[in-house]
Amino acid sequence: MKHPSTLDQMLLLLRKYAFLCGVALSLVVTLACCHAWTAHRPFHPDSFTPSNDPSMRALVEECHIARNTIAVSGWIHSNVWPGDEATLILTVGDGEKEFSIPYRLQERPDIARTFHTEANPFHNRYGFAGTARKPAGMTPGATIHLNIISGHSLYRISHACRS
């Protein structure tokens, strides 16, 4: 009786356990993507020119700083944003310890009715919801900043997170 070679034995094992290897690999990739999405990235507001926008209105409806995460949601409106040349960046902290929070936009028809009469879907996206891992040393009284960047100008509203 002929004994299978080492290569044949390895291929048999691979075929036998391919499904388990695929599941394990999928889990690792999913965890890596989740970890990267909720990562905090430094934000340096001093690299922009502070500007004032009297039309800027915002409300942070929820703000939670838990043991390991930061969650914030609300809405923001300005004559500058939403716009083609403007970007919204949510941040937490101050100075050298200010970090961006990944977010997704949400449709807010209630806010759109207040500020616009046209039914443009782009103008319904005033809402935001963001979650991130809590940076080391962040305390429950941290400041949340809603930053609108247009060109090299920075428009911002701050909110003290009390939870």
PDB file of C-alpha atoms in Angstrom:
ATOM      1  CA  MET A   1       0.000   0.000   0.000  1.00  0.00           C
ATOM      2  CA  LYS A   2       1.338   3.361  -1.057  1.00  0.00           C
ATOM      3  CA  HIS A   3       1.487   6.134   1.537  1.00  0.00           C
ATOM      4  CA  PRO A   4       0.283   9.579   0.409  1.00  0.00           C
ATOM      5  CA  SER A   5       2.954  12.243   0.181  1.00  0.00           C
ATOM      6  CA  THR A   6       3.066  15.185   2.573  1.00  0.00           C
ATOM      7  CA  LEU A   7       1.651  17.449  -0.116  1.00  0.00           C
ATOM      8  CA  ASP A   8      -1.290  15.099  -0.704  1.00  0.00           C
ATOM      9  CA  GLN A   9      -1.967  14.968   3.047  1.00  0.00           C
ATOM     10  CA  MET A  10      -1.931  18.771   3.266  1.00  0.00           C
ATOM     11  CA  LEU A  11      -4.329  19.092   0.320  1.00  0.00           C
ATOM     12  CA  LEU A  12      -6.700  16.586   1.917  1.00  0.00           C
ATOM     13  CA  LEU A  13      -6.667  18.543   5.177  1.00  0.00           C
ATOM     14  CA  LEU A  14      -7.190  21.820   3.331  1.00  0.00           C
ATOM     15  CA  ARG A  15     -10.208  20.409   1.497  1.00  0.00           C
ATOM     16  CA  LYS A  16     -11.582  19.024   4.726  1.00  0.00           C
ATOM     17  CA  TYR A  17     -11.219  22.287   6.678  1.00  0.00           C
ATOM     18  CA  ALA A  18     -11.623  24.880   3.889  1.00  0.00           C
ATOM     19  CA  PHE A  19     -14.995  26.042   5.212  1.00  0.00           C
ATOM     20  CA  LEU A  20     -13.627  26.620   8.734  1.00  0.00           C
ATOM     21  CA  CYS A  21     -10.610  28.464   7.333  1.00  0.00           C
ATOM     22  CA  GLY A  22     -12.939  30.661   5.256  1.00  0.00           C
ATOM     23  CA  VAL A  23     -15.093  31.506   8.269  1.00  0.00           C
ATOM     24  CA  ALA A  24     -12.023  32.335  10.372  1.00  0.00           C
ATOM     25  CA  LEU A  25     -10.569  34.521   7.618  1.00  0.00           C
ATOM     26  CA  SER A  26     -13.910  36.327   7.204  1.00  0.00           C
ATOM     27  CA  LEU A  27     -14.036  37.042  10.938  1.00  0.00           C
ATOM     28  CA  VAL A  28     -10.516  38.468  10.938  1.00  0.00           C
ATOM     29  CA  VAL A  29     -11.254  40.721   7.943  1.00  0.00           C
ATOM     30  CA  THR A  30     -14.548  41.909   9.503  1.00  0.00           C
ATOM     31  CA  LEU A  31     -12.858  42.752  12.811  1.00  0.00           C
ATOM     32  CA  ALA A  32     -10.038  44.577  11.031  1.00  0.00           C
ATOM     33  CA  CYS A  33     -12.524  46.679   9.013  1.00  0.00           C
ATOM     34  CA  CYS A  34     -14.571  47.489  12.121  1.00  0.00           C
ATOM     35  CA  HIS A  35     -11.433  48.444  14.039  1.00  0.00           C
ATOM     36  CA  ALA A  36     -10.267  50.714  11.208  1.00  0.00           C
ATOM     37  CA  TRP A  37     -13.705  52.366  10.812  1.00  0.00           C
ATOM     38  CA  THR A  38     -14.015  53.283  14.497  1.00  0.00           C
ATOM     39  CA  ALA A  39     -10.418  54.459  14.840  1.00  0.00           C
ATOM     40  CA  HIS A  40      -9.761  58.003  15.950  1.00  0.00           C
ATOM     41  CA  ARG A  41      -7.593  60.175  13.730  1.00  0.00           C
ATOM     42  CA  PRO A  42      -5.950  63.389  14.922  1.00  0.00           C
ATOM     43  CA  PHE A  43      -7.553  66.637  13.767  1.00  0.00           C
ATOM     44  CA  HIS A  44      -5.644  69.924  13.774  1.00  0.00           C
ATOM     45  CA  PRO A  45      -8.031  72.902  13.605  1.00  0.00           C
ATOM     46  CA  ASP A  46      -5.110  75.348  13.748  1.00  0.00           C
ATOM     47  CA  SER A  47      -4.211  74.344  10.165  1.00  0.00           C
ATOM     48  CA  PHE A  48      -7.369  76.185   8.980  1.00  0.00           C
ATOM     49  CA  THR A  49      -8.460  79.826   9.140  1.00  0.00           C
ATOM     50  CA  PRO A  50     -11.208  80.245  11.774  1.00  0.00           C
ATOM     51  CA  SER A  51     -14.270  81.877  10.253  1.00  0.00           C
ATOM     52  CA  ASN A  52     -17.707  82.903  11.449  1.00  0.00           C
ATOM     53  CA  ASP A  53     -20.949  81.776   9.794  1.00  0.00           C
ATOM     54  CA  PRO A  54     -23.990  83.466  11.377  1.00  0.00           C
ATOM     55  CA  SER A  55     -26.296  81.078   9.479  1.00  0.00           C
ATOM     56  CA  MET A  56     -24.781  78.005  11.188  1.00  0.00           C
ATOM     57  CA  ARG A  57     -27.299  76.149  13.376  1.00  0.00           C
ATOM     58  CA  ALA A  58     -26.817  72.766  15.040  1.00  0.00           C
ATOM     59  CA  LEU A  59     -28.141  70.520  17.747  1.00  0.00           C
ATOM     60  CA  VAL A  60     -26.366  67.557  19.310  1.00  0.00           C
ATOM     61  CA  GLU A  61     -29.327  65.369  20.258  1.00  0.00           C
ATOM     62  CA  GLU A  62     -27.360  62.474  21.745  1.00  0.00           C
ATOM     63  CA  CYS A  63     -23.844  62.385  23.112  1.00  0.00           C
ATOM     64  CA  HIS A  64     -22.539  59.406  25.063  1.00  0.00           C
ATOM     65  CA  ILE A  65     -18.992  58.781  26.175  1.00  0.00           C
ATOM     66  CA  ALA A  66     -18.989  55.220  27.476  1.00  0.00           C
ATOM     67  CA  ARG A  67     -16.133  53.117  28.781  1.00  0.00           C
ATOM     68  CA  ASN A  68     -14.797  52.267  25.313  1.00  0.00           C
ATOM     69  CA  THR A  69     -16.824  54.276  22.781  1.00  0.00           C
ATOM     70  CA  ILE A  70     -18.094  57.712  21.859  1.00  0.00           C
ATOM     71  CA  ALA A  71     -21.510  58.024  20.179  1.00  0.00           C
ATOM     72  CA  VAL A  72     -22.921  61.317  18.934  1.00  0.00           C
ATOM     73  CA  SER A  73     -25.914  62.246  16.770  1.00  0.00           C
ATOM     74  CA  GLY A  74     -27.823  65.366  15.824  1.00  0.00           C
ATOM     75  CA  TRP A  75     -28.180  67.799  12.942  1.00  0.00           C
ATOM     76  CA  ILE A  76     -26.361  70.784  11.462  1.00  0.00           C
ATOM     77  CA  HIS A  77     -27.333  73.427   8.908  1.00  0.00           C
ATOM     78  CA  SER A  78     -25.445  76.311   7.379  1.00  0.00           C
ATOM     79  CA  ASN A  79     -25.480  78.377   4.207  1.00  0.00           C
ATOM     80  CA  VAL A  80     -22.025  76.879   3.576  1.00  0.00           C
ATOM     81  CA  TRP A  81     -22.978  73.221   4.191  1.00  0.00           C
ATOM     82  CA  PRO A  82     -24.319  71.075   2.677  1.00  0.00           C
ATOM     83  CA  GLY A  83     -22.522  72.296  -0.401  1.00  0.00           C
ATOM     84  CA  ASP A  84     -20.257  71.070  -3.155  1.00  0.00           C
ATOM     85  CA  GLU A  85     -17.107  72.619  -1.723  1.00  0.00           C
ATOM     86  CA  ALA A  86     -17.783  72.035   1.996  1.00  0.00           C
ATOM     87  CA  THR A  87     -17.007  69.095   4.286  1.00  0.00           C
ATOM     88  CA  LEU A  88     -18.422  68.216   7.696  1.00  0.00           C
ATOM     89  CA  ILE A  89     -16.004  66.760  10.256  1.00  0.00           C
ATOM     90  CA  LEU A  90     -17.071  65.681  13.748  1.00  0.00           C
ATOM     91  CA  THR A  91     -14.334  65.845  16.373  1.00  0.00           C
ATOM     92  CA  VAL A  92     -13.941  65.227  20.086  1.00  0.00           C
ATOM     93  CA  GLY A  93     -11.380  66.735  22.452  1.00  0.00           C
ATOM     94  CA  ASP A  94      -9.273  69.874  22.321  1.00  0.00           C
ATOM     95  CA  GLY A  95      -5.801  70.948  21.257  1.00  0.00           C
ATOM     96  CA  GLU A  96      -3.347  68.140  20.536  1.00  0.00           C
ATOM     97  CA  LYS A  97      -5.922  65.609  21.757  1.00  0.00           C
ATOM     98  CA  GLU A  98      -8.649  66.429  19.226  1.00  0.00           C
ATOM     99  CA  PHE A  99      -9.723  63.431  17.140  1.00  0.00           C
ATOM    100  CA  SER A 100     -12.186  62.947  14.289  1.00  0.00           C
ATOM    101  CA  ILE A 101     -15.259  60.745  14.678  1.00  0.00           C
ATOM    102  CA  PRO A 102     -16.441  58.736  11.656  1.00  0.00           C
ATOM    103  CA  TYR A 103     -20.106  59.447  10.908  1.00  0.00           C
ATOM    104  CA  ARG A 104     -22.846  58.837   8.394  1.00  0.00           C
ATOM    105  CA  LEU A 105     -25.330  61.406   7.148  1.00  0.00           C
ATOM    106  CA  GLN A 106     -29.017  60.908   7.795  1.00  0.00           C
ATOM    107  CA  GLU A 107     -32.023  62.391   6.092  1.00  0.00           C
ATOM    108  CA  ARG A 108     -33.843  64.908   8.284  1.00  0.00           C
ATOM    109  CA  PRO A 109     -36.972  66.143   6.466  1.00  0.00           C
ATOM    110  CA  ASP A 110     -38.039  68.010   9.624  1.00  0.00           C
ATOM    111  CA  ILE A 111     -34.929  70.186   9.450  1.00  0.00           C
ATOM    112  CA  ALA A 112     -35.200  70.498   5.665  1.00  0.00           C
ATOM    113  CA  ARG A 113     -38.748  71.879   5.997  1.00  0.00           C
ATOM    114  CA  THR A 114     -37.480  74.508   8.412  1.00  0.00           C
ATOM    115  CA  PHE A 115     -34.598  75.724   6.225  1.00  0.00           C
ATOM    116  CA  HIS A 116     -35.616  74.852   2.625  1.00  0.00           C
ATOM    117  CA  THR A 117     -38.835  74.754   0.683  1.00  0.00           C
ATOM    118  CA  GLU A 118     -37.433  72.734  -2.220  1.00  0.00           C
ATOM    119  CA  ALA A 119     -37.665  68.942  -1.989  1.00  0.00           C
ATOM    120  CA  ASN A 120     -34.075  68.264  -3.011  1.00  0.00           C
ATOM    121  CA  PRO A 121     -32.896  64.991  -1.343  1.00  0.00           C
ATOM    122  CA  PHE A 122     -29.392  66.446  -0.976  1.00  0.00           C
ATOM    123  CA  HIS A 123     -30.813  69.138   1.282  1.00  0.00           C
ATOM    124  CA  ASN A 124     -32.547  66.565   3.495  1.00  0.00           C
ATOM    125  CA  ARG A 125     -29.204  65.208   4.709  1.00  0.00           C
ATOM    126  CA  TYR A 126     -28.716  67.476   7.699  1.00  0.00           C
ATOM    127  CA  GLY A 127     -28.598  64.672  10.267  1.00  0.00           C
ATOM    128  CA  PHE A 128     -25.474  62.829  11.387  1.00  0.00           C
ATOM    129  CA  ALA A 129     -24.668  59.865  13.614  1.00  0.00           C
ATOM    130  CA  GLY A 130     -21.129  58.888  14.546  1.00  0.00           C
ATOM    131  CA  THR A 131     -19.420  56.263  16.673  1.00  0.00           C
ATOM    132  CA  ALA A 132     -15.751  55.847  17.498  1.00  0.00           C
ATOM    133  CA  ARG A 133     -13.496  54.134  19.957  1.00  0.00           C
ATOM    134  CA  LYS A 134     -12.760  56.393  22.911  1.00  0.00           C
ATOM    135  CA  PRO A 135      -9.224  57.821  22.840  1.00  0.00           C
ATOM    136  CA  ALA A 136      -7.094  57.131  25.918  1.00  0.00           C
ATOM    137  CA  GLY A 137      -7.565  59.741  28.636  1.00  0.00           C
ATOM    138  CA  MET A 138     -10.910  61.051  27.321  1.00  0.00           C
ATOM    139  CA  THR A 139     -13.268  62.031  30.156  1.00  0.00           C
ATOM    140  CA  PRO A 140     -17.106  62.190  30.179  1.00  0.00           C
ATOM    141  CA  GLY A 141     -17.079  66.017  30.003  1.00  0.00           C
ATOM    142  CA  ALA A 142     -15.260  66.115  26.651  1.00  0.00           C
ATOM    143  CA  THR A 143     -16.155  68.684  24.008  1.00  0.00           C
ATOM    144  CA  ILE A 144     -17.722  67.630  20.703  1.00  0.00           C
ATOM    145  CA  HIS A 145     -16.982  69.959  17.769  1.00  0.00           C
ATOM    146  CA  LEU A 146     -19.062  70.196  14.593  1.00  0.00           C
ATOM    147  CA  ASN A 147     -16.625  71.490  11.971  1.00  0.00           C
ATOM    148  CA  ILE A 148     -17.477  72.686   8.485  1.00  0.00           C
ATOM    149  CA  ILE A 149     -14.465  73.108   6.233  1.00  0.00           C
ATOM    150  CA  SER A 150     -14.849  75.116   3.051  1.00  0.00           C
ATOM    151  CA  GLY A 151     -11.655  75.805   1.191  1.00  0.00           C
ATOM    152  CA  HIS A 152      -9.209  76.794   3.932  1.00  0.00           C
ATOM    153  CA  SER A 153     -11.914  78.220   6.239  1.00  0.00           C
ATOM    154  CA  LEU A 154     -13.089  76.434   9.379  1.00  0.00           C
ATOM    155  CA  TYR A 155     -16.566  77.064  10.796  1.00  0.00           C
ATOM    156  CA  ARG A 156     -17.275  75.295  14.081  1.00  0.00           C
ATOM    157  CA  ILE A 157     -19.813  74.876  16.847  1.00  0.00           C
ATOM    158  CA  SER A 158     -18.854  73.145  20.106  1.00  0.00           C
ATOM    159  CA  HIS A 159     -20.956  71.070  22.493  1.00  0.00           C
ATOM    160  CA  ALA A 160     -19.972  69.774  25.944  1.00  0.00           C
ATOM    161  CA  CYS A 161     -20.873  66.091  26.182  1.00  0.00           C
ATOM    162  CA  ARG A 162     -22.357  65.477  29.646  1.00  0.00           C
ATOM    163  CA  SER A 163     -22.842  61.700  29.649  1.00  0.00           C
TER     164      SER A 163
END
